[in-house]
Amino acid sequence: MFIGHYGPALAAPRLVGSVPLWALFVSVQFIDVVWGVLVLAGIEQVRVEPGFTQMSPLDLHHMPYTHSLPGALALSLLAGGLYWLIAARERLAGAALIAAASFSHWLGDLLVHVPDLALWPGGPMAGLGLGTICPPHWRLK
Ligand SMILES: [Zn+2]
């Protein structure tokens, strides 16, 4: 799905022409960039489990801040807010577009991830697992 996240970034410049493509590219990966930082800091966790899915051996078992629904919404608003601070024109429309592009990351992950996306802290996990084979213990009950 990594490359799939760029689809919204490529389509978005038609909506607000002043938003540069580089900003959209950064925004659609913003959640994963923060995830990488939090994994390196030991705050979120991932483990390598060979055969976890056909697509990836990564078991993303603890990512409550970046890939939970409220976390993704908050990070998307942060991305939009950061853009609003640096934008020269069409600030509000551009910030909204950047926030939407950032949140599209979570929607894309929802399609392809096994159920490892918390809908709220301590809540049920979501993920349709399209394009992967989900081990039975990850399937929604
Ligand atoms: Zn992600």
Tab-separated table of C-alpha atoms and ligand atoms in Angstrom:
chain	number	residue	atom	x	y	z
A	1	MET	CA	0.000	0.000	0.000
A	2	PHE	CA	2.957	2.295	0.394
A	3	ILE	CA	2.724	3.483	-3.223
A	4	GLY	CA	-1.072	3.574	-3.074
A	5	HIS	CA	-0.945	6.398	-0.549
A	6	TYR	CA	0.324	8.698	-3.292
A	7	GLY	CA	-2.869	8.418	-5.364
A	8	PRO	CA	-4.727	11.110	-3.407
A	9	ALA	CA	-1.625	13.320	-3.547
A	10	LEU	CA	-1.558	13.076	-7.324
A	11	ALA	CA	-5.271	13.857	-7.624
A	12	ALA	CA	-5.387	16.659	-5.044
A	13	PRO	CA	-3.613	19.507	-6.911
A	14	ARG	CA	-6.705	19.858	-9.079
A	15	LEU	CA	-8.668	20.854	-5.980
A	16	VAL	CA	-6.406	23.622	-4.628
A	17	GLY	CA	-3.871	24.629	-7.241
A	18	SER	CA	-1.565	26.522	-4.896
A	19	VAL	CA	-0.699	23.450	-2.816
A	20	PRO	CA	2.624	22.097	-4.069
A	21	LEU	CA	2.912	18.426	-4.927
A	22	TRP	CA	5.790	17.963	-2.484
A	23	ALA	CA	3.548	19.085	0.384
A	24	LEU	CA	0.908	16.582	-0.675
A	25	PHE	CA	3.511	13.811	-0.912
A	26	VAL	CA	4.689	14.607	2.606
A	27	SER	CA	1.135	14.833	3.923
A	28	VAL	CA	0.020	11.424	2.622
A	29	GLN	CA	3.012	9.841	4.389
A	30	PHE	CA	2.950	12.103	7.463
A	31	ILE	CA	1.298	9.464	9.673
A	32	ASP	CA	3.942	6.877	8.754
A	33	VAL	CA	6.761	9.387	9.231
A	34	VAL	CA	5.549	10.078	12.765
A	35	TRP	CA	5.068	6.319	13.256
A	36	GLY	CA	8.724	5.743	12.320
A	37	VAL	CA	9.867	8.334	14.826
A	38	LEU	CA	7.693	6.838	17.574
A	39	VAL	CA	8.921	3.312	16.779
A	40	LEU	CA	12.532	4.502	17.031
A	41	ALA	CA	11.661	6.172	20.329
A	42	GLY	CA	10.089	2.923	21.614
A	43	ILE	CA	6.667	4.520	22.035
A	44	GLU	CA	4.981	2.494	19.290
A	45	GLN	CA	6.054	-1.050	18.503
A	46	VAL	CA	6.473	-3.369	15.560
A	47	ARG	CA	7.933	-6.861	15.378
A	48	VAL	CA	9.088	-9.017	12.505
A	49	GLU	CA	7.128	-12.236	12.274
A	50	PRO	CA	7.972	-14.205	9.123
A	51	GLY	CA	4.811	-15.203	7.286
A	52	PHE	CA	2.665	-12.760	9.235
A	53	THR	CA	0.919	-11.833	5.974
A	54	GLN	CA	1.741	-12.578	2.379
A	55	MET	CA	2.616	-8.929	1.852
A	56	SER	CA	4.707	-8.158	4.907
A	57	PRO	CA	6.357	-9.828	7.883
A	58	LEU	CA	5.708	-6.741	10.018
A	59	ASP	CA	3.339	-7.194	12.927
A	60	LEU	CA	2.268	-3.641	13.764
A	61	HIS	CA	0.970	-4.647	17.149
A	62	HIS	CA	1.196	-1.367	19.059
A	63	MET	CA	0.579	1.944	17.304
A	64	PRO	CA	-2.114	3.695	19.335
A	65	TYR	CA	-0.972	7.234	18.576
A	66	THR	CA	-0.352	7.290	14.842
A	67	HIS	CA	-2.716	4.678	13.453
A	68	SER	CA	-5.714	4.814	15.763
A	69	LEU	CA	-8.653	6.706	14.316
A	70	PRO	CA	-8.400	9.619	16.792
A	71	GLY	CA	-4.609	9.660	16.461
A	72	ALA	CA	-4.798	9.799	12.678
A	73	LEU	CA	-7.388	12.560	12.849
A	74	ALA	CA	-5.211	14.559	15.252
A	75	LEU	CA	-2.086	14.104	13.124
A	76	SER	CA	-4.030	15.088	10.016
A	77	LEU	CA	-5.213	18.265	11.714
A	78	LEU	CA	-1.622	18.925	12.784
A	79	ALA	CA	-0.428	18.480	9.198
A	80	GLY	CA	-3.105	20.891	8.000
A	81	GLY	CA	-2.172	23.338	10.739
A	82	LEU	CA	1.500	23.207	9.817
A	83	TYR	CA	0.618	23.897	6.204
A	84	TRP	CA	-1.595	26.798	7.267
A	85	LEU	CA	1.422	28.319	9.015
A	86	ILE	CA	3.666	28.208	5.941
A	87	ALA	CA	1.207	28.720	3.095
A	88	ALA	CA	1.449	31.952	1.173
A	89	ARG	CA	-2.069	31.881	-0.284
A	90	GLU	CA	-5.253	29.830	-0.156
A	91	ARG	CA	-4.197	29.000	3.388
A	92	LEU	CA	-7.474	27.612	4.688
A	93	ALA	CA	-8.334	25.607	1.567
A	94	GLY	CA	-4.771	24.362	1.341
A	95	ALA	CA	-4.704	23.381	5.005
A	96	ALA	CA	-7.984	21.510	4.614
A	97	LEU	CA	-6.611	19.706	1.565
A	98	ILE	CA	-3.402	18.785	3.372
A	99	ALA	CA	-5.387	17.506	6.359
A	100	ALA	CA	-7.621	15.465	4.061
A	101	ALA	CA	-4.637	14.087	2.167
A	102	SER	CA	-2.996	13.156	5.448
A	103	PHE	CA	-6.123	11.390	6.667
A	104	SER	CA	-6.395	9.513	3.357
A	105	HIS	CA	-3.381	7.562	4.639
A	106	TRP	CA	-5.485	6.020	7.418
A	107	LEU	CA	-8.300	5.219	4.999
A	108	GLY	CA	-5.826	3.490	2.692
A	109	ASP	CA	-4.369	1.579	5.618
A	110	LEU	CA	-7.887	0.569	6.636
A	111	LEU	CA	-8.252	-1.208	3.298
A	112	VAL	CA	-4.999	-3.153	3.362
A	113	HIS	CA	-3.971	-3.612	6.996
A	114	VAL	CA	-4.941	-6.588	9.064
A	115	PRO	CA	-7.086	-5.415	11.992
A	116	ASP	CA	-4.436	-3.367	13.759
A	117	LEU	CA	-6.035	0.099	13.561
A	118	ALA	CA	-7.778	1.035	16.811
A	119	LEU	CA	-11.068	2.843	16.328
A	120	TRP	CA	-10.523	4.494	19.718
A	121	PRO	CA	-8.135	3.854	22.625
A	122	GLY	CA	-8.892	0.408	23.935
A	123	GLY	CA	-11.602	-0.030	21.305
A	124	PRO	CA	-12.008	-2.573	18.542
A	125	MET	CA	-9.357	-2.925	15.884
A	126	ALA	CA	-10.159	-2.318	12.236
A	127	GLY	CA	-8.501	-3.347	9.014
A	128	LEU	CA	-9.971	-5.146	6.035
A	129	GLY	CA	-6.761	-6.975	5.161
A	130	LEU	CA	-7.343	-6.668	1.411
A	131	GLY	CA	-4.362	-7.947	-0.485
A	132	THR	CA	-3.139	-10.018	2.446
A	133	ILE	CA	-4.027	-13.310	3.979
A	134	CYS	CA	-4.996	-12.681	7.567
A	135	PRO	CA	-3.898	-15.214	10.128
A	136	PRO	CA	-7.036	-16.494	11.858
A	137	HIS	CA	-6.135	-14.874	15.180
A	138	TRP	CA	-6.312	-11.415	13.543
A	139	ARG	CA	-9.747	-11.776	11.975
A	140	LEU	CA	-12.578	-9.667	13.337
A	141	LYS	CA	-14.984	-11.674	15.434
B	1	ZN	ZN	0.376	3.752	7.826
